[in-house]
Amino acid sequence: MASHAEAEGYLAGLGDEVRVLAEAVHRVFVTLGCASYVKTIYVGYEIDREMVAAMYARADYVEVALALSEDLEGDLLVDATHLTWRTLPVAALVRRTDDLPVFETLATDACDRVRSRAHDVHRDNEFFAQRRMERRSRRYLNRRHSAA
């Protein structure tokens, strides 16, 4: 049985409000059979050394990048390009305990995709460079428009 002590230590250091959400998200991945590890700003989850998810604790919510299809849409989902994961294209924003049932379905789907080797998203450097240029262009246009 895998130890999740490092992740549990990370979770224990979070503020009360976000810790409740982060612990619930962590339990979902542990129940689904994921191994966990901690990097400086996130908890990673994997199956057979393949990334399933990366959980980021924000001030009052949890953002979880997931191994799902790039074009998947849903109430909790946002584009996760800003997190620069090559294989985790979307993120779920878990803001309330009411979000957890929908999140659990998304996490289950991500685990199933990785476990079955059906997950095939692998973004290259060019993808991220293009997205950075698009964001810069939008910011520039927004500044020009607001100055006019």
Backbone as a chain_set.jsonl record, in Angstrom:
{"seq": "MASHAEAEGYLAGLGDEVRVLAEAVHRVFVTLGCASYVKTIYVGYEIDREMVAAMYARADYVEVALALSEDLEGDLLVDATHLTWRTLPVAALVRRTDDLPVFETLATDACDRVRSRAHDVHRDNEFFAQRRMERRSRRYLNRRHSAA", "coords": {"N": [[0.843, -1.181, 0.0], [0.583, 2.173, -0.875], [2.265, 4.988, 0.54], [0.938, 7.999, 1.663], [1.872, 10.0, 3.168], [3.51, 12.271, 2.782], [1.914, 13.923, 1.143], [-0.258, 14.233, 2.866], [0.949, 15.677, 4.911], [1.494, 18.069, 3.554], [-1.157, 18.906, 3.054], [-2.046, 19.31, 5.659], [-0.872, 21.693, 6.322], [-2.344, 23.669, 5.119], [-4.725, 26.425, 4.951], [-7.782, 26.55, 6.894], [-10.271, 26.671, 5.378], [-9.644, 25.999, 2.654], [-8.317, 23.632, 3.1], [-10.231, 21.681, 3.783], [-11.481, 21.207, 1.314], [-9.242, 20.422, -0.237], [-8.37, 18.109, 1.133], [-10.555, 16.456, 0.671], [-10.444, 16.194, -2.129], [-7.962, 14.925, -2.329], [-8.566, 12.479, -1.011], [-10.299, 11.368, -2.901], [-8.543, 10.751, -5.054], [-6.785, 8.95, -3.776], [-8.549, 6.876, -3.111], [-9.148, 6.067, -5.679], [-6.859, 4.767, -6.346], [-4.46, 6.078, -6.89], [-0.999, 7.015, -6.753], [0.667, 9.419, -4.734], [2.54, 12.491, -4.647], [4.564, 15.233, -3.528], [5.328, 18.396, -4.755], [6.796, 21.654, -4.703], [4.6, 23.514, -5.017], [2.336, 22.026, -5.552], [0.327, 18.99, -5.356], [0.972, 15.963, -6.795], [-0.6, 13.37, -8.705], [-0.533, 10.015, -9.737], [-0.684, 7.111, -11.87], [0.827, 4.084, -12.353], [3.193, 5.492, -12.89], [2.391, 7.47, -14.631], [1.098, 10.658, -15.159], [-1.91, 11.696, -13.641], [-3.185, 13.775, -12.397], [-2.767, 17.111, -11.04], [-2.82, 18.882, -8.135], [-3.542, 22.07, -6.984], [-3.544, 24.179, -4.273], [-5.401, 26.965, -3.746], [-6.21, 30.276, -2.489], [-8.919, 30.138, -1.59], [-10.052, 27.983, -2.871], [-9.645, 24.899, -4.746], [-7.582, 23.98, -7.395], [-7.447, 21.652, -9.928], [-5.552, 20.131, -12.213], [-6.205, 17.941, -14.888], [-6.017, 14.692, -16.483], [-7.652, 14.659, -19.001], [-9.733, 14.894, -21.941], [-8.839, 17.444, -24.284], [-10.898, 19.013, -25.302], [-13.025, 18.753, -23.614], [-15.827, 19.938, -21.836], [-17.371, 21.576, -19.039], [-19.128, 22.489, -16.013], [-17.297, 22.837, -13.899], [-14.887, 22.956, -15.188], [-11.949, 24.439, -16.637], [-9.71, 25.827, -19.083], [-6.417, 24.642, -18.876], [-3.982, 25.623, -19.695], [-2.354, 27.599, -18.596], [-1.047, 26.328, -16.544], [0.846, 24.793, -17.688], [1.157, 21.986, -18.136], [1.976, 19.244, -20.055], [0.371, 17.017, -20.483], [-1.978, 17.418, -19.129], [-4.617, 18.958, -19.852], [-6.941, 20.333, -19.029], [-8.538, 21.886, -16.191], [-10.149, 21.369, -13.079], [-12.076, 23.461, -11.077], [-12.556, 23.445, -7.808], [-14.664, 24.719, -5.67], [-16.527, 24.538, -3.647], [-17.931, 22.236, -1.261], [-20.116, 21.115, -2.443], [-19.34, 20.814, -5.055], [-17.908, 18.494, -5.163], [-19.08, 15.87, -5.867], [-19.365, 16.036, -8.721], [-16.72, 16.585, -9.364], [-15.528, 14.174, -8.526], [-16.459, 12.391, -10.462], [-15.153, 13.424, -12.726], [-12.472, 13.011, -11.955], [-12.446, 10.229, -11.777], [-12.867, 9.577, -14.458], [-10.472, 10.625, -15.537], [-8.564, 8.972, -14.284], [-9.344, 6.498, -15.354], [-8.789, 6.949, -18.075], [-5.978, 7.169, -18.033], [-5.209, 4.743, -16.831], [-6.145, 2.875, -18.715], [-4.615, 3.531, -20.822], [-5.651, 5.216, -22.715], [-5.477, 7.917, -22.711], [-4.319, 10.531, -24.601], [-3.178, 13.058, -24.856], [-0.591, 15.196, -25.526], [0.986, 17.878, -25.355], [3.128, 20.057, -27.208], [6.142, 22.149, -27.12], [5.706, 24.269, -28.896], [2.95, 24.655, -28.825], [2.564, 25.853, -26.278], [4.118, 28.16, -26.577], [2.718, 29.485, -28.608], [0.265, 29.961, -27.292], [1.14, 31.711, -25.268], [1.884, 33.927, -26.807], [-0.636, 34.628, -27.829], [-1.969, 35.37, -25.467], [-0.432, 37.591, -24.678], [-0.924, 39.298, -26.832], [-3.683, 39.721, -26.552], [-3.693, 41.074, -24.068], [-2.301, 43.398, -24.762], [-4.023, 44.493, -26.696], [-6.269, 44.926, -25.086], [-5.294, 46.865, -23.309], [-4.806, 48.98, -25.075], [-7.381, 49.452, -25.956], [-8.695, 50.212, -23.586], [-7.333, 52.522, -23.012], [-8.134, 54.22, -24.955]], "CA": [[0.0, 0.0, 0.0], [1.395, 3.381, -1.022], [2.19, 5.974, 1.609], [0.534, 9.335, 1.241], [2.245, 10.852, 4.299], [4.023, 13.553, 2.296], [0.748, 14.719, 0.718], [-1.039, 14.56, 4.059], [1.673, 16.758, 5.578], [1.23, 19.279, 2.763], [-2.552, 19.293, 3.295], [-2.181, 19.782, 7.045], [-0.377, 23.062, 6.398], [-3.233, 24.612, 4.414], [-5.736, 27.126, 5.739], [-8.959, 25.73, 7.199], [-11.289, 26.622, 4.322], [-9.177, 25.249, 1.484], [-7.882, 22.298, 3.524], [-11.378, 20.766, 3.699], [-11.634, 20.842, -0.097], [-8.045, 19.711, -0.686], [-8.382, 16.77, 1.721], [-11.576, 15.677, -0.04], [-9.877, 15.888, -3.451], [-6.909, 13.925, -2.086], [-9.222, 11.199, -0.721], [-10.812, 10.83, -4.17], [-7.443, 10.128, -5.802], [-6.298, 7.794, -3.022], [-9.565, 5.841, -3.298], [-9.045, 5.605, -7.067], [-5.632, 4.0, -6.498], [-3.328, 6.891, -7.342], [0.132, 7.352, -5.89], [0.772, 10.878, -4.607], [3.837, 13.066, -4.292], [4.467, 16.677, -3.325], [6.318, 19.347, -5.246], [6.684, 22.877, -3.916], [3.299, 24.211, -5.054], [1.226, 21.156, -5.911], [0.378, 17.558, -5.07], [0.786, 15.215, -8.025], [-1.216, 12.048, -8.6], [-0.167, 9.22, -10.9], [-0.945, 5.676, -11.932], [1.9, 3.455, -13.134], [4.155, 6.556, -13.234], [1.789, 8.392, -15.602], [0.342, 11.709, -14.474], [-3.369, 11.731, -13.692], [-3.648, 15.078, -11.934], [-1.923, 17.957, -10.19], [-3.716, 19.697, -7.316], [-2.998, 23.328, -6.485], [-4.398, 24.829, -3.276], [-5.467, 28.414, -3.885], [-6.629, 30.894, -1.23], [-10.226, 29.666, -1.124], [-10.529, 26.887, -3.706], [-8.623, 23.975, -5.207], [-7.514, 23.824, -8.848], [-6.894, 20.331, -10.195], [-5.309, 19.813, -13.621], [-6.615, 16.55, -15.067], [-5.745, 13.975, -17.728], [-8.913, 14.517, -19.721], [-9.69, 15.389, -23.31], [-8.649, 18.89, -24.408], [-12.132, 19.707, -25.665], [-14.073, 18.479, -22.639], [-16.381, 21.125, -21.182], [-18.211, 21.303, -17.883], [-19.27, 23.615, -15.083], [-16.101, 23.008, -13.066], [-13.669, 22.889, -16.002], [-11.337, 25.578, -17.317], [-8.487, 25.512, -19.811], [-5.301, 24.612, -17.918], [-2.73, 25.97, -20.369], [-1.536, 28.418, -17.697], [-0.29, 25.455, -15.65], [1.882, 24.259, -18.587], [1.303, 20.537, -18.138], [1.857, 18.715, -21.419], [-0.646, 15.963, -20.567], [-3.138, 17.759, -18.295], [-5.071, 20.151, -20.574], [-8.055, 21.03, -18.39], [-8.498, 21.881, -14.723], [-11.412, 21.523, -12.353], [-12.025, 24.404, -9.959], [-13.421, 22.952, -6.741], [-14.86, 25.88, -4.797], [-17.449, 24.209, -2.554], [-18.105, 20.793, -1.088], [-21.143, 20.705, -3.412], [-18.665, 20.496, -6.325], [-17.156, 17.241, -5.053], [-19.589, 14.739, -6.665], [-19.001, 16.234, -10.13], [-15.271, 16.416, -9.427], [-15.2, 12.752, -8.415], [-16.703, 11.806, -11.782], [-14.051, 13.858, -13.59], [-11.256, 12.328, -11.508], [-12.594, 8.829, -12.169], [-12.631, 9.53, -15.904], [-9.035, 10.838, -15.767], [-7.877, 7.738, -13.88], [-9.668, 5.466, -16.34], [-8.045, 7.261, -19.311], [-4.558, 6.846, -17.826], [-5.085, 3.309, -16.557], [-6.391, 2.119, -19.949], [-3.69, 4.089, -21.817], [-6.441, 5.923, -23.731], [-5.173, 9.356, -22.661], [-3.351, 10.759, -25.673], [-2.841, 14.472, -24.969], [0.828, 15.477, -25.289], [1.244, 19.181, -25.974], [4.541, 20.345, -27.424], [6.583, 23.497, -26.76], [5.09, 25.226, -29.815], [1.602, 24.941, -28.319], [2.651, 26.814, -25.179], [4.638, 29.421, -27.119], [1.606, 30.116, -29.315], [-0.7, 30.447, -26.297], [1.737, 32.887, -24.622], [1.768, 35.049, -27.747], [-2.043, 35.006, -27.876], [-2.293, 36.094, -24.221], [0.222, 38.911, -24.749], [-1.644, 40.086, -27.827], [-4.963, 40.125, -25.928], [-3.411, 42.099, -23.05], [-1.928, 44.617, -25.483], [-5.247, 45.057, -27.284], [-7.111, 45.402, -23.99], [-4.718, 48.138, -22.814], [-5.04, 49.998, -26.107], [-8.824, 49.73, -25.98], [-9.077, 50.912, -22.366], [-6.705, 53.843, -23.04], [-8.807, 55.045, -25.979]], "C": [[0.889, 1.245, 0.0], [1.193, 4.316, 0.167], [1.827, 7.33, 1.015], [0.901, 10.358, 2.314], [2.732, 12.222, 3.845], [2.867, 14.465, 1.87], [-0.084, 15.134, 1.919], [-0.378, 15.668, 4.871], [1.459, 18.082, 4.878], [-0.179, 19.797, 3.055], [-2.743, 19.867, 4.695], [-1.74, 21.23, 7.195], [-1.252, 24.096, 5.715], [-4.184, 25.296, 5.378], [-6.999, 26.293, 5.851], [-9.915, 25.566, 6.025], [-10.847, 25.754, 3.144], [-8.741, 23.844, 1.866], [-9.016, 21.284, 3.424], [-11.566, 20.286, 2.261], [-10.463, 20.001, -0.576], [-8.0, 18.294, -0.12], [-9.412, 15.881, 1.023], [-11.087, 15.273, -1.429], [-8.817, 14.793, -3.311], [-7.533, 12.549, -1.837], [-9.766, 10.552, -1.998], [-9.694, 10.104, -4.907], [-6.868, 8.912, -5.089], [-7.259, 6.622, -3.215], [-9.489, 5.241, -4.7], [-7.722, 4.893, -7.357], [-4.422, 4.762, -6.994], [-2.23, 6.96, -6.293], [0.195, 8.874, -5.84], [2.199, 11.27, -4.282], [3.652, 14.571, -4.204], [5.64, 17.373, -3.992], [6.021, 20.649, -4.501], [5.268, 23.447, -3.877], [2.129, 23.316, -5.423], [1.437, 19.74, -5.369], [0.083, 16.854, -6.387], [0.185, 13.85, -7.739], [-0.907, 11.28, -9.882], [-0.592, 7.775, -10.729], [0.124, 5.09, -12.843], [2.863, 4.493, -13.702], [3.676, 7.491, -14.335], [0.929, 9.387, -14.836], [-1.152, 11.579, -14.723], [-3.839, 13.136, -13.377], [-2.565, 15.801, -11.151], [-2.862, 18.911, -9.461], [-2.971, 20.9, -6.75], [-3.987, 23.913, -5.487], [-4.294, 26.336, -3.476], [-5.987, 28.979, -2.565], [-7.947, 30.315, -0.702], [-10.849, 28.61, -2.029], [-9.346, 26.011, -4.104], [-8.716, 23.882, -6.726], [-6.802, 22.509, -9.131], [-6.778, 20.113, -11.701], [-5.52, 18.315, -13.795], [-6.264, 15.99, -16.444], [-7.066, 13.647, -18.421], [-8.73, 15.048, -21.138], [-9.588, 16.907, -23.327], [-9.949, 19.643, -24.647], [-13.292, 19.431, -24.715], [-14.525, 19.772, -21.974], [-17.25, 20.697, -20.014], [-18.204, 22.483, -16.941], [-18.023, 23.868, -14.251], [-14.832, 23.217, -13.886], [-13.267, 24.218, -16.623], [-10.137, 25.059, -18.103], [-7.314, 25.613, -18.832], [-3.958, 24.944, -18.561], [-1.8, 26.747, -19.451], [-0.69, 27.581, -16.732], [0.836, 24.723, -16.38], [2.164, 22.762, -18.441], [1.077, 20.035, -19.553], [0.695, 17.73, -21.559], [-1.907, 16.247, -19.756], [-3.763, 19.051, -18.834], [-6.198, 20.942, -19.932], [-7.906, 20.949, -16.881], [-9.902, 22.038, -14.177], [-11.175, 22.5, -11.216], [-13.055, 23.948, -8.937], [-13.503, 24.061, -5.698], [-15.708, 25.583, -3.559], [-17.53, 22.688, -2.416], [-19.179, 20.267, -2.041], [-20.539, 20.337, -4.765], [-18.05, 19.095, -6.328], [-17.755, 16.065, -5.829], [-19.241, 14.853, -8.156], [-17.498, 16.047, -10.289], [-14.89, 14.939, -9.384], [-15.42, 12.032, -9.746], [-15.574, 12.166, -12.743], [-12.751, 13.131, -13.239], [-11.289, 10.851, -11.899], [-12.325, 8.67, -13.662], [-11.145, 9.695, -16.223], [-8.245, 9.579, -15.407], [-8.119, 6.624, -14.895], [-8.891, 5.683, -17.637], [-6.572, 6.869, -19.179], [-4.375, 5.337, -17.653], [-5.238, 2.477, -17.835], [-5.462, 2.536, -21.093], [-4.426, 4.769, -22.974], [-6.134, 7.419, -23.751], [-4.039, 9.66, -23.632], [-2.997, 12.226, -25.874], [-1.375, 14.656, -24.593], [1.165, 16.77, -26.029], [2.739, 19.432, -26.099], [4.865, 21.799, -27.064], [5.92, 24.561, -27.626], [3.685, 25.616, -29.357], [1.656, 26.018, -27.239], [3.184, 28.162, -25.643], [3.527, 30.184, -27.829], [0.591, 30.698, -28.328], [-0.161, 31.673, -25.566], [1.608, 34.105, -25.518], [0.32, 35.535, -27.838], [-2.434, 35.804, -26.635], [-1.689, 37.489, -24.236], [-0.51, 39.823, -25.711], [-2.968, 40.585, -27.253], [-4.737, 41.214, -24.884], [-3.092, 43.438, -23.714], [-3.174, 45.279, -26.06], [-6.182, 45.602, -26.207], [-6.606, 46.729, -23.431], [-4.963, 49.267, -23.806], [-6.508, 50.418, -26.107], [-9.235, 50.531, -24.743], [-8.447, 52.32, -22.303], [-7.419, 54.78, -24.011], [-10.065, 55.712, -25.466]], "O": [[1.831, 1.347, 0.786], [0.099, 4.417, 0.721], [2.362, 7.736, -0.017], [0.324, 11.444, 2.372], [2.396, 13.232, 4.464], [2.854, 15.65, 2.205], [-0.564, 16.266, 1.982], [-1.066, 16.506, 5.455], [1.263, 19.107, 5.529], [-0.369, 20.993, 3.278], [-3.517, 20.805, 4.887], [-2.193, 21.922, 8.107], [-0.931, 25.284, 5.733], [-4.422, 24.81, 6.483], [-7.263, 25.434, 5.01], [-10.327, 24.449, 5.71], [-11.589, 24.881, 2.695], [-8.79, 22.943, 1.028], [-8.787, 20.143, 3.022], [-11.783, 19.098, 2.022], [-10.657, 18.986, -1.244], [-7.623, 17.365, -0.834], [-9.169, 14.693, 0.81], [-11.293, 14.137, -1.855], [-8.792, 13.844, -4.095], [-7.071, 11.556, -2.398], [-9.701, 9.333, -2.156], [-9.875, 8.966, -5.34], [-6.499, 7.936, -5.743], [-6.823, 5.496, -3.458], [-9.736, 4.05, -4.886], [-7.487, 4.461, -8.485], [-3.459, 4.159, -7.469], [-2.502, 6.961, -5.092], [-0.183, 9.543, -6.802], [2.965, 10.489, -3.717], [2.691, 15.118, -4.746], [6.795, 16.987, -3.814], [5.059, 20.708, -3.734], [4.787, 23.823, -2.809], [1.017, 23.815, -5.593], [2.539, 19.349, -4.984], [-0.938, 17.118, -7.022], [0.419, 13.253, -6.689], [-1.006, 11.827, -10.98], [-0.824, 7.288, -9.623], [0.305, 5.547, -13.972], [3.295, 4.388, -14.85], [4.476, 8.228, -14.912], [0.134, 9.008, -13.976], [-1.599, 11.381, -15.853], [-4.772, 13.641, -14.001], [-1.599, 15.207, -10.673], [-3.61, 19.658, -10.091], [-1.919, 20.767, -6.124], [-5.152, 24.12, -5.825], [-3.207, 26.907, -3.383], [-6.186, 28.223, -1.614], [-8.074, 30.038, 0.491], [-12.055, 28.37, -1.958], [-8.193, 26.343, -3.831], [-9.805, 23.723, -7.277], [-5.697, 22.273, -8.642], [-7.785, 19.932, -12.385], [-5.08, 17.516, -12.97], [-6.219, 16.719, -17.435], [-7.523, 12.504, -18.419], [-7.677, 15.59, -21.475], [-10.179, 17.583, -22.485], [-10.081, 20.795, -24.233], [-14.422, 19.835, -24.987], [-13.7, 20.604, -21.595], [-17.796, 19.594, -20.001], [-17.366, 23.377, -17.06], [-17.726, 25.018, -13.931], [-13.804, 23.614, -13.337], [-14.103, 25.005, -17.068], [-9.616, 23.981, -17.817], [-7.232, 26.562, -18.052], [-2.909, 24.583, -18.026], [-0.583, 26.576, -19.518], [0.281, 28.083, -16.166], [1.686, 24.101, -15.743], [3.304, 22.329, -18.608], [0.073, 20.378, -20.177], [0.101, 17.62, -22.632], [-2.808, 15.41, -19.7], [-3.468, 20.131, -18.324], [-6.391, 22.112, -20.261], [-7.235, 20.06, -16.356], [-10.733, 22.749, -14.742], [-10.196, 22.384, -10.479], [-14.262, 24.048, -9.16], [-12.558, 24.312, -4.95], [-15.62, 26.284, -2.551], [-17.229, 21.953, -3.357], [-19.154, 19.092, -2.407], [-21.166, 19.618, -5.542], [-17.709, 18.572, -7.389], [-16.987, 15.303, -6.417], [-18.864, 13.86, -8.778], [-17.05, 15.416, -11.247], [-14.016, 14.505, -10.134], [-14.639, 11.154, -10.11], [-15.094, 11.312, -13.488], [-12.021, 12.689, -14.127], [-10.271, 10.291, -12.306], [-11.638, 7.738, -14.08], [-10.613, 8.989, -17.08], [-7.354, 9.172, -16.152], [-7.195, 5.891, -15.249], [-8.392, 4.728, -18.234], [-5.991, 6.303, -20.105], [-3.489, 4.737, -18.261], [-4.535, 1.483, -18.014], [-5.512, 1.972, -22.186], [-3.891, 4.884, -24.077], [-6.493, 8.112, -24.703], [-2.939, 9.12, -23.508], [-2.556, 12.605, -26.959], [-0.963, 14.317, -23.484], [1.579, 16.745, -27.188], [3.519, 19.07, -25.217], [3.97, 22.581, -26.743], [5.605, 25.646, -27.136], [3.282, 26.772, -29.487], [0.889, 26.98, -27.275], [2.745, 29.201, -25.151], [3.407, 31.398, -27.669], [0.114, 31.817, -28.521], [-0.926, 32.59, -25.271], [1.265, 35.191, -25.051], [0.082, 36.74, -27.916], [-3.148, 36.802, -26.738], [-2.344, 38.459, -23.856], [-0.694, 41.006, -25.425], [-3.331, 41.745, -27.448], [-5.503, 42.176, -24.818], [-3.564, 44.485, -23.271], [-3.357, 46.489, -25.926], [-6.817, 46.638, -26.407], [-7.4, 47.615, -23.116], [-5.292, 50.385, -23.41], [-6.827, 51.599, -26.243], [-10.051, 51.447, -24.854], [-8.97, 53.202, -21.621], [-7.311, 56.001, -23.892], [-10.731, 56.431, -26.212]]}, "num_chains": 1, "name": "protein.A"}
